[in-house]
Each structure stands twice: as structure tokens, then as C-alpha cells.
Coordinates of C-alpha atoms in Angstrom, one line a residue:
X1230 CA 0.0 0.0 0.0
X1231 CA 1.4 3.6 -1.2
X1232 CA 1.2 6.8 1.2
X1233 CA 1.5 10.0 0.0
X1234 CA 4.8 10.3 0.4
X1235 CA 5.6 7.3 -1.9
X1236 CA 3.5 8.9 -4.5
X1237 CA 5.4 12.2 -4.3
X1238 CA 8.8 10.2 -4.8
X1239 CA 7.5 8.4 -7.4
X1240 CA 6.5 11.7 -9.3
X1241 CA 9.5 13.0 -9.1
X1242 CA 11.2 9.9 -10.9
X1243 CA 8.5 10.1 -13.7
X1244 CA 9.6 13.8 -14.2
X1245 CA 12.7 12.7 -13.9
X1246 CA 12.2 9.9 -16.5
X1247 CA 10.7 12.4 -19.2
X1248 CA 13.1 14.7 -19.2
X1249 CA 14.5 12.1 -21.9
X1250 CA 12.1 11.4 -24.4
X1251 CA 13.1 10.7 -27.8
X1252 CA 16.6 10.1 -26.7
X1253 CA 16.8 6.5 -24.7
X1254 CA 15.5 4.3 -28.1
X1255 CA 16.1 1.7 -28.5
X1256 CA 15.9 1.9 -24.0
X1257 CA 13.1 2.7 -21.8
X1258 CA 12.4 5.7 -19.8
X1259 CA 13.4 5.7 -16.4
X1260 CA 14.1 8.0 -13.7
X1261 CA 15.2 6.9 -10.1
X1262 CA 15.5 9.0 -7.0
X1263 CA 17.2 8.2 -3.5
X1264 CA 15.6 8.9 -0.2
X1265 CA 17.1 8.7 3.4
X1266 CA 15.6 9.3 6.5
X1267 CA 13.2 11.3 5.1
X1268 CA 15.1 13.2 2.7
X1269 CA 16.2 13.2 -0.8
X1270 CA 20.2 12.4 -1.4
X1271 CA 20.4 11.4 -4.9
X1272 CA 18.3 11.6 -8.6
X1273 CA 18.7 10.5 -12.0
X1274 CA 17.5 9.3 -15.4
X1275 CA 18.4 7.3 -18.0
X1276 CA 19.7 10.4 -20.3
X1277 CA 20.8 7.9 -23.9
X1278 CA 21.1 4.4 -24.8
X1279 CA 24.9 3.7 -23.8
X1280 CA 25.0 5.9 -20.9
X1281 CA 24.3 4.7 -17.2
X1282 CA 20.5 3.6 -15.9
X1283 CA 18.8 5.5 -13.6
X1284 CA 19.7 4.1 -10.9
X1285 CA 23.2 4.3 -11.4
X1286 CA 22.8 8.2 -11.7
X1287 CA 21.0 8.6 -8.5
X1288 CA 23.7 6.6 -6.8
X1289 CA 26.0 9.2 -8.8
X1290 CA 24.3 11.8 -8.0
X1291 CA 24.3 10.9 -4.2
X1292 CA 27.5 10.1 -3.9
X1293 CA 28.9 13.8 -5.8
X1294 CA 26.6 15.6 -2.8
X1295 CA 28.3 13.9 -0.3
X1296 CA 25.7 11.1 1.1
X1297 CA 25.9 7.8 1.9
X1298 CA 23.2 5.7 -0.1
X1299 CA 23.5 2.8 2.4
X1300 CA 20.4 2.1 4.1
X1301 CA 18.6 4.3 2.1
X1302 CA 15.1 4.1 -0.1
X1303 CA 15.7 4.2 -4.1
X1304 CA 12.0 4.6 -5.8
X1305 CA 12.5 3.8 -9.6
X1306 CA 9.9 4.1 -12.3
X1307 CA 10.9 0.5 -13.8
X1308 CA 11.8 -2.7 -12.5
X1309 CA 15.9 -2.5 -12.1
X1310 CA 17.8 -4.7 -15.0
X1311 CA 19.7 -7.9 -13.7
X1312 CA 21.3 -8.4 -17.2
X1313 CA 24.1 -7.1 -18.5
X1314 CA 24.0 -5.9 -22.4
X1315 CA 26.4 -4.5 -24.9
X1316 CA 26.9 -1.7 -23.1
X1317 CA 26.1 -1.4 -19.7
X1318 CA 26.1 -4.0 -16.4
X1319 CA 23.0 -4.7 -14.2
X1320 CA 21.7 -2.2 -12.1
X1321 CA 20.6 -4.9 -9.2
X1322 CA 24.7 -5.5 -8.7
X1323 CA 25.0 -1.6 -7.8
X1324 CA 21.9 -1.6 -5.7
X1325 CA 22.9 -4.7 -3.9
X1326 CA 26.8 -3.6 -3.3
X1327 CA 26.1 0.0 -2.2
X1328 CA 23.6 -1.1 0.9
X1329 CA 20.7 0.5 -0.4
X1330 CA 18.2 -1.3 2.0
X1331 CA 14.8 -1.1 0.3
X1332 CA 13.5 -0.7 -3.6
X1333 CA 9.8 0.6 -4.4
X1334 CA 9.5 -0.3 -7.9
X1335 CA 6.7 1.7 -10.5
X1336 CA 6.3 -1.1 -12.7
X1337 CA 7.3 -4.2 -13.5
X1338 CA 9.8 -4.4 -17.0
X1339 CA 7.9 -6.7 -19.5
X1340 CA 11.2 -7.3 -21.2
X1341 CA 11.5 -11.1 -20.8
X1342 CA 15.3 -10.9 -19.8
X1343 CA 13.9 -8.7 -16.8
X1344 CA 10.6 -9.4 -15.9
X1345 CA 10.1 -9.9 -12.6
X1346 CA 14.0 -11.6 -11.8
X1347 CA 15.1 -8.4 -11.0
X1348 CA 12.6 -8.5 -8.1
X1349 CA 13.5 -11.8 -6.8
X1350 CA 17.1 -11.0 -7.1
X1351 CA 17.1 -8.0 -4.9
X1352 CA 14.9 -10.0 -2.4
X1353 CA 17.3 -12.9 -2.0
X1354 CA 19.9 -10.6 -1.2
X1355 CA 17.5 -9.5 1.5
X1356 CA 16.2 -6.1 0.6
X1357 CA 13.2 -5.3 0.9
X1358 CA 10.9 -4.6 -2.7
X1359 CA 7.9 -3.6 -3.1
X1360 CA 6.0 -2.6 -6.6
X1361 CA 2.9 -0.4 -8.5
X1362 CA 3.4 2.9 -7.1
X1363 CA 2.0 5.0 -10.0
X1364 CA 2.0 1.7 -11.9
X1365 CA -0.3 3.0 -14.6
X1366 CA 1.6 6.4 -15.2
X1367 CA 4.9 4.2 -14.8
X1368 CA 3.5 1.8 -17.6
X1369 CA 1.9 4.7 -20.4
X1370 CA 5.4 6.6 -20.3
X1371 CA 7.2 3.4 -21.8
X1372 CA 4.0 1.8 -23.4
X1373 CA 5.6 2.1 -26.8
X1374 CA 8.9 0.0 -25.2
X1375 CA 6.2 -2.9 -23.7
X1376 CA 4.9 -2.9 -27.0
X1377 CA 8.1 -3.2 -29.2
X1378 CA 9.7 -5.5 -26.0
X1379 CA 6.9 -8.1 -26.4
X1380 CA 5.6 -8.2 -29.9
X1381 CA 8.6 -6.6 -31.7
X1382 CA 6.2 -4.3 -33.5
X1383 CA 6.6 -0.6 -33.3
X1384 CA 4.2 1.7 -31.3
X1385 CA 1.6 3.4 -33.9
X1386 CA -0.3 6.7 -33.0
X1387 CA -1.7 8.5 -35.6
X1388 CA -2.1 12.3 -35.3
X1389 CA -4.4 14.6 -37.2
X1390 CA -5.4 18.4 -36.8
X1391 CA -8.7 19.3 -38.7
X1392 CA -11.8 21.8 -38.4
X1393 CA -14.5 21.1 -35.7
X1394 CA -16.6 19.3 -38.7
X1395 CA -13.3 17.1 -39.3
X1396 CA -11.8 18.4 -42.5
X1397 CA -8.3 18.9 -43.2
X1398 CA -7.9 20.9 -46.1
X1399 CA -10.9 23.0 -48.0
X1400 CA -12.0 21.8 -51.5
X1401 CA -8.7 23.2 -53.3
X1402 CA -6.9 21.1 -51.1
X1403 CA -5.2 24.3 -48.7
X1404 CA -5.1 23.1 -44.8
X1405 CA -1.9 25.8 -43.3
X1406 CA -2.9 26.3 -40.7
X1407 CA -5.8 24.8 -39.6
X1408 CA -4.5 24.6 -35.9
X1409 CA -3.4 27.7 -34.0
X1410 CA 0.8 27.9 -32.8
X1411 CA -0.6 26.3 -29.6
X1412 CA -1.7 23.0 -31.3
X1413 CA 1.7 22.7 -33.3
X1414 CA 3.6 23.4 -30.1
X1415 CA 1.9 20.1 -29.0
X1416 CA 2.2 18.5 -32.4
X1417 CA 6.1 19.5 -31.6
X1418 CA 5.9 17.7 -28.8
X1419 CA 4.1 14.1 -30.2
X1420 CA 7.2 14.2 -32.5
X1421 CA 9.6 14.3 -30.3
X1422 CA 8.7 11.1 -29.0
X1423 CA 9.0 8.6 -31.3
X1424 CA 11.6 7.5 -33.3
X1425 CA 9.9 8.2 -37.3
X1426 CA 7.1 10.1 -38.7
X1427 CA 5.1 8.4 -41.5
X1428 CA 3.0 10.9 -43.9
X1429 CA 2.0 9.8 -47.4
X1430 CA 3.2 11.3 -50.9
X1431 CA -0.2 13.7 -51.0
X1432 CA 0.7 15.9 -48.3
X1433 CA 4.8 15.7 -48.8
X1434 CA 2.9 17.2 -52.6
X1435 CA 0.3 19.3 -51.4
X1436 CA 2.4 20.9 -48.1
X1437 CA 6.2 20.2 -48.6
X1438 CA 6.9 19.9 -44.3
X1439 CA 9.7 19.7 -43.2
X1440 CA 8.7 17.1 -40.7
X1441 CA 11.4 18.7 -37.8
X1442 CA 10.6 19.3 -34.1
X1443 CA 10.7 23.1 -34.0
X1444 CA 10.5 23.8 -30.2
X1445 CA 12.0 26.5 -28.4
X1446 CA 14.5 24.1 -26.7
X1447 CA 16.7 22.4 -28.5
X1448 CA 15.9 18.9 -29.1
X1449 CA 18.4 16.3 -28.8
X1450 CA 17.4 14.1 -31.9
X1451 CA 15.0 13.9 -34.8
X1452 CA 12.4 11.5 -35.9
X1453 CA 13.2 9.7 -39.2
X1454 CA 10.6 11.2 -41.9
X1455 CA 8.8 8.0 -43.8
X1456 CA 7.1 8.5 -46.6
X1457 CA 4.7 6.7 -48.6
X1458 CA 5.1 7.1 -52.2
X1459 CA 3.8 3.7 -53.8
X1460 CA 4.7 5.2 -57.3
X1461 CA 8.0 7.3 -56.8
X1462 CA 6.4 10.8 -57.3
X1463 CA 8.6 12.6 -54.3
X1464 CA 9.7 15.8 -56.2
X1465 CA 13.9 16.3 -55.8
X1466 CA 13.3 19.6 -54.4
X1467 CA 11.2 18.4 -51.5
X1468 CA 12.4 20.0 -47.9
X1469 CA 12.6 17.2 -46.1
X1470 CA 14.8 15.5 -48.8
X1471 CA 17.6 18.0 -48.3
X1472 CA 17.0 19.3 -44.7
X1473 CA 17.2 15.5 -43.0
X1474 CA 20.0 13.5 -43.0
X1475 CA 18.7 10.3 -44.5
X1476 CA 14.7 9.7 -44.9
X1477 CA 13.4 6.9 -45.5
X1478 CA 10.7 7.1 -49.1
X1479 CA 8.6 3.9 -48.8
X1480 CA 8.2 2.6 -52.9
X1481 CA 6.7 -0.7 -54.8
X1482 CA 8.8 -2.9 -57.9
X1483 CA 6.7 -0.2 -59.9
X1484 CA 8.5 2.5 -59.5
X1485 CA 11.0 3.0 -61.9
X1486 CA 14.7 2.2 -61.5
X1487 CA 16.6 6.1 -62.5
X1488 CA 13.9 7.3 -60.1
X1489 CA 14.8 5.7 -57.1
X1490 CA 18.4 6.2 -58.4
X1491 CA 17.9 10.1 -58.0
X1492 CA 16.3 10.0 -54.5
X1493 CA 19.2 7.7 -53.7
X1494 CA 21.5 10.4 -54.7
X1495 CA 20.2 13.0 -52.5
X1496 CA 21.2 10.9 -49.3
X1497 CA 18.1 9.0 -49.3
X1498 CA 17.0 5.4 -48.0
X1499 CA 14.6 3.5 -50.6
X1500 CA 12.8 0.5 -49.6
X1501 CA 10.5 -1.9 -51.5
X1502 CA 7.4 -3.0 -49.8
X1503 CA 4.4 -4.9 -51.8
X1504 CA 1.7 -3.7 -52.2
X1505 CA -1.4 -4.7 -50.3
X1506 CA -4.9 -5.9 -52.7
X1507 CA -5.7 -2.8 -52.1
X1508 CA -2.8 -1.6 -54.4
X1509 CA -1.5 0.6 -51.6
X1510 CA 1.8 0.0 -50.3
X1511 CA 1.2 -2.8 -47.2
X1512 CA 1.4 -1.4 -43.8
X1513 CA 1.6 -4.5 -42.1
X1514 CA 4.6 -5.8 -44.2
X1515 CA 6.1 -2.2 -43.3
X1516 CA 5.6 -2.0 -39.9
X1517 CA 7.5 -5.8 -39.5
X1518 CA 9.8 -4.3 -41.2
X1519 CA 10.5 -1.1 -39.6
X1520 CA 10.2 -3.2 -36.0
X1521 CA 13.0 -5.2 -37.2
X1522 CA 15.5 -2.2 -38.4
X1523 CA 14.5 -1.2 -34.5
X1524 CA 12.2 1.4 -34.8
X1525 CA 9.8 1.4 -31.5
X1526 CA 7.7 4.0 -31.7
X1527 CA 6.2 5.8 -34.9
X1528 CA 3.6 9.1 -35.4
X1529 CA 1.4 8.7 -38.7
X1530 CA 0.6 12.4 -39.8
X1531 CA -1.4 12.0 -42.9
X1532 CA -3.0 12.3 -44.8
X1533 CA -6.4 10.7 -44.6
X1534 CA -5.5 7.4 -47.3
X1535 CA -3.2 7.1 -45.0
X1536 CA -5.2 7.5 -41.8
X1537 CA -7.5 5.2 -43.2
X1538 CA -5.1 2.6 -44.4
X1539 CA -3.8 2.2 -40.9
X1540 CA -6.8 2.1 -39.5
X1541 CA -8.2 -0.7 -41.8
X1542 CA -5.0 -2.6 -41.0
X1543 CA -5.8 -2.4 -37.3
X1544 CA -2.2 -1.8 -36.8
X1545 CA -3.3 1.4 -34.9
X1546 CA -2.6 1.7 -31.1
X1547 CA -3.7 5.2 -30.0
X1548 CA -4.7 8.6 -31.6
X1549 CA -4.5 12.2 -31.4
X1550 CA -6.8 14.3 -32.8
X1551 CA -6.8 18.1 -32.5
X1552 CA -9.7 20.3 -33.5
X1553 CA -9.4 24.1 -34.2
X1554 CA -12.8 26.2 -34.3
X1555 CA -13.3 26.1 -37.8
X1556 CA -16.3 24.6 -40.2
X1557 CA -14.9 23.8 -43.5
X1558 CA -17.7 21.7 -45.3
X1559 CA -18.3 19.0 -47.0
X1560 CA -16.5 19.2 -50.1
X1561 CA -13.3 19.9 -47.9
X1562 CA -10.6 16.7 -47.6
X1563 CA -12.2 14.2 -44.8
X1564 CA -9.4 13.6 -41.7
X1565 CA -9.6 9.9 -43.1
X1566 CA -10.6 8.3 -45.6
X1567 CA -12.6 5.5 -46.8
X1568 CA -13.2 2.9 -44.3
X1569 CA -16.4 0.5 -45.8
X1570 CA -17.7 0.6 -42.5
X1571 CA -21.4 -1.2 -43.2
X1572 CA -23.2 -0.7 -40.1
X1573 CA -22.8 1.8 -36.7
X1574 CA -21.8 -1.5 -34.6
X1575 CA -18.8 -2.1 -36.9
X1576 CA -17.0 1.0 -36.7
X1577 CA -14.3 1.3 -34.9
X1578 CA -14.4 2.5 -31.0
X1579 CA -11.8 4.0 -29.4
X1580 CA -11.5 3.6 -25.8
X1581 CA -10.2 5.7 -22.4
X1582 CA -10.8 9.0 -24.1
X1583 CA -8.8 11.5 -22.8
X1584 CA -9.8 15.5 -23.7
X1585 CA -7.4 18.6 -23.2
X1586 CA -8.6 22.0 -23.9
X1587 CA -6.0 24.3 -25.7
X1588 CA -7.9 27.4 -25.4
X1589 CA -10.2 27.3 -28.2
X1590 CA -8.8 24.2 -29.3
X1591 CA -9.6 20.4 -28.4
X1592 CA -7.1 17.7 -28.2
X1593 CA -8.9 14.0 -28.4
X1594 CA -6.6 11.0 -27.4
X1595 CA -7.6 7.6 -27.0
X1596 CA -6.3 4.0 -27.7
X1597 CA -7.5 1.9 -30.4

């Protein structure tokens, strides 16, 4: 049973925790802090994939201030590894050999070289454990990890901004800028979580992004822009082709050969996927593949073939749907597209709704 104070320690190692999003792939988030007697001696986080775990820092951290971690309390947002990888040892060696007496643990790591034998090997060692404080906050902050962990399929959240009567773009196909500075600042934000963006060729056509967070502080990586283009019809000028390093155009055997050539030449990743008997380019054979190159977590941005593509596919996990005070019409571009939904009872629900005002502005995020 958590008090309050548990709670409040556990907070501050979930603030901790987020402080590197975007940067731990192909890691978790975690962020540990150190309590003795009452009071707070160490704190850390797991900063980049190759640098030390949380834990570690805190006992770091503690150490450079002068304290003693023996006998004290460590709170961690994830169960502590008892593995060692490429780069790093096990954290339950450290926790064991500097005296730290008990461990409250968020949540338990899903990873199958963890799960639940970091527990029992900090409890034969006779420290006291003790897990789920916060468990559901410790769990969504690394639910794309569980998912790629235990499946080996990426994470998939698609993200759309359209009018209150869900359009996109009007009937000449404009849509800058349907959402207000506030509603990209979050948009900013989505991105600089996950490890790609996917959009399809109509809206790299129609808008040219450049598919970048843009935040005030500077972000310490960027998402890998994806793009669908089934028949090659990228133009060499595009932004995103010369402002990122090396994006990653999504083609079919159709496409022609001094095409794919050209995009090559700008710096440029090409890969074939079949297409689907929908003659679009296959999600599902994508998605296997992009889980395999190690990609965990992935935004879909558009447009609404897309949208609905991935929705047909049931490859979904959650979305995010902003909507801006605006009434476009009917002849405007639907947020998604054709779904051959028969009947009211078929369509597809999204569950644990979760609604944000941004001043005049809704966000909408659920799970699929």
C-alpha cells in the first residue's frame, strides 16, 4: 500500500524519467531517486542508450553531494535490470553492493530478460521490494517500449489536426494552418517522442513539411521522416529530402529504377514493400519491417489514405486528434478516408478517451 509520500517520490522519478524522451531508443524511460531518512540524497534518469541507468545516476548523484546511499530508499519508475547488455552492467549488482536497503519499484519491465528476476534478485539478497506505485503512469510513459519489448512491433499513433466538422484541407486542397501555434507546439511535442514520422506522398505534394521538431529548446534528436510514395512521385526539391540527413521514401517494384536512383542520390533510404490488394503500399509488411531495423515507436501524420489505411490494418494503437474552431464543409478533404464501415456497430471504437482543452482548441486521445 502507497502513502502519500511514496506517491510524491515516485513523481519526481516520472519527471525525472521524461526529461529524456526521444533520446533513450532503442531503451526505456526511467528516472530513479534516492531517499534517506526522510530526505532526498540522490536523482537520476536514464539520459541515452549507452549511458548509465537510472539508478546508477542517482547513486551518482548521491555520492557527488556527499551522502551515503547505504540504508537508504531508491524509488524507480521501472523494475531494475539484472542483465548485463552491450553496453552497460545490471543495475541490481550496484543496488545490492552500495547497501541500499529497500527498492519501491513503478512497474514491472515486460522485457522477458527482466521481468520480474530483478525482483526476486534484490529480495534474495534481503532487501526489501515492493511494486505499483503510480503503476499506470509508470506503464503509459514506456508503453511504446512494452509494445516493441513483447511483440517486436513498433508503437503506432496517428495524429491529425482538422476543423470542428473534421476536415483537413478546404475543396482546393489548402489546410496551413488549420490549428493555432498552440496545437503545433503540442504537435512538436508528439514528434519528439518517437523514433519516425510516417506521412504519405499527397501531403509531402500538397504541403512540402519539413517534418522537424521546432521547439523552443533544443531537441536532442529527430524523428526519421517515412514516406509513402507507392509510385516514386517525391519531387527532388522536397524540404525534407535535403533538410534530413537520410529519410526513408517507402516505394513498390513499380517504381522506376533512374527514379529511385535520383532519391538515392540526395542521401536518401529506398525501400521496397508490396503492395497490399488494395494496391497501396502494405502497412503490415512495413511495420514488420521497420520493428525489425528497431524502430519502437512511430507518429502517422497524414493524410487521410493514410489515416485510413492504418486504420483498416488495425495496426493502430492510440490517436490524437486536434480540432481548431473552424467549419470547412463538406467538399473539404475528410481527416480519413474511406473505411467500408457497413453498419454503426462495426465501426471502430476508441477507448479511455482522454480530452485537453488548448484554449479554443480540443485535443482528443484515446487508444484503439
Amino acid at each position: 500500500m502507497s502513502n502519500n509520500f511514496d506517491v510524491r517520490c515516485m513523481s519526481l522519478a516520472l519527471n525525472l524519467a521524461k526529461r529524456a524522451q526521444g533520446t533513450t531508443h532503442p531503451n526505456p524511460l526511467v528516472g530513479a531517486v534516492l531517499v534517506k531518512r526522510g530526505n532526498l540524497i540522490g536523482k537520476g534518469y536514464h539520459k541515452q542508450a549507452g549511458l548509465s541507468h537510472a539508478e546508477i545516476e542517482a547513486i551518482l548523484d548521491a555520492e557527488n553531494n556527499g551522502k551515503d546511499p547505504k540504508g537508504s530508499t531508491l524509488y524507480v519508475t521501472l523494475e531494475p535490470c539484472c542483465h548485463t547488455n552491450k553496453r552497460t552492467p545490471p543495475c541490481v549488482d550496484s543496488i545490492v553492493k552500495q547497501g541500499i536497503s529497500e527498492v519501491i519499484v513503478g512497474c514491472l519491465d515486460p522485457n522477458p530478460k527482466v521481468s520480474g528476476k530483478g525482483i526476486k534478485f534484490l529480495e534474495k539478497r534481503g532487501l526489501k521490494v515492493r511494486v505499483g506505485v503510480l503503476n499506470e503512469k509508470c506503464k503509459i510513459i514506456n508503453e511504446a517500449f512494452f509494445k516493441y519489448i513483447t511483440t517486436g512491433m513498433p508503437f503506432i499513433t496517428l495524429k491529425l489536426a482538422a476543423s470542428l466538422d473534421g476536415k483537413i484541407g478546404t475543396l482546393t486542397g489548402d489546410s496551413k494552418w488549420i490549428g493555432s501555434e498552440k496545437q503545433r507546439k503540442h504537435a512538436h511535442i508528439l514528434r519528439e517522442k518517437v523514433d519516425a514520422i510516417i506521412v504519405g506522398i499527397d501531403t509531402i505534394i500538397r504541403d512540402d513539411p519539413r517534418l522537424t521538431i521546432r521547439l523552443k529548446k533544443k531537441s536532442m534528436h529527430q524523428p526519421i521522416p517515412v514516406v509513402l510514395d507507392s509510385r516514386l512521385r517525391i519531387p527532388l526539391k522536397s524540404r525534407l529530402l535535403t533538410i534530413h540527413r537520410s529519410p526513408l521514401i517507402i516505394t513498390t517494384s513499380k517504381s522506376s529504377p533512374n527514379k529511385i536512383k535520383k532519391i538515392k542520390g540526395t542521401g536518401s533510404k529506398v525501400m521496397i514493400i508490396d503492395m497490399d490488394k488494395n494496391g497501396n503500399i502494405d502497412l503490415t509488411k512495413l511495420m514488420k519491417k521497420l520493428g525489425k531495423l528497431g524502430y519502437t515507436n512511430i507518429l502517422i501524420e497524414g493524410g487521410s489514405k493514410v489515416a485510413a489505411s492504418a486504420l483498416r490494418t488495425k495496426l493502430l494503437d492510440k490517436i490524437v486528434f486536434f480540432y481548431s474552431p473552424k467549419i470547412i464543409g463538406a467538399e473539404g478533404i475528410s481527416m480519413i478516408g474511406k473505411l467500408r464501415i457497413p453498419t454503426v456497430d462495426q465501426s471502430i471504437t476508441i477507448k479511455n478517451i482522454r480530452i485537453k482543452s488548448l484554449g479554443e482548441e480540443l485535443m482528443i486521445e484515446g487508444y484503439v
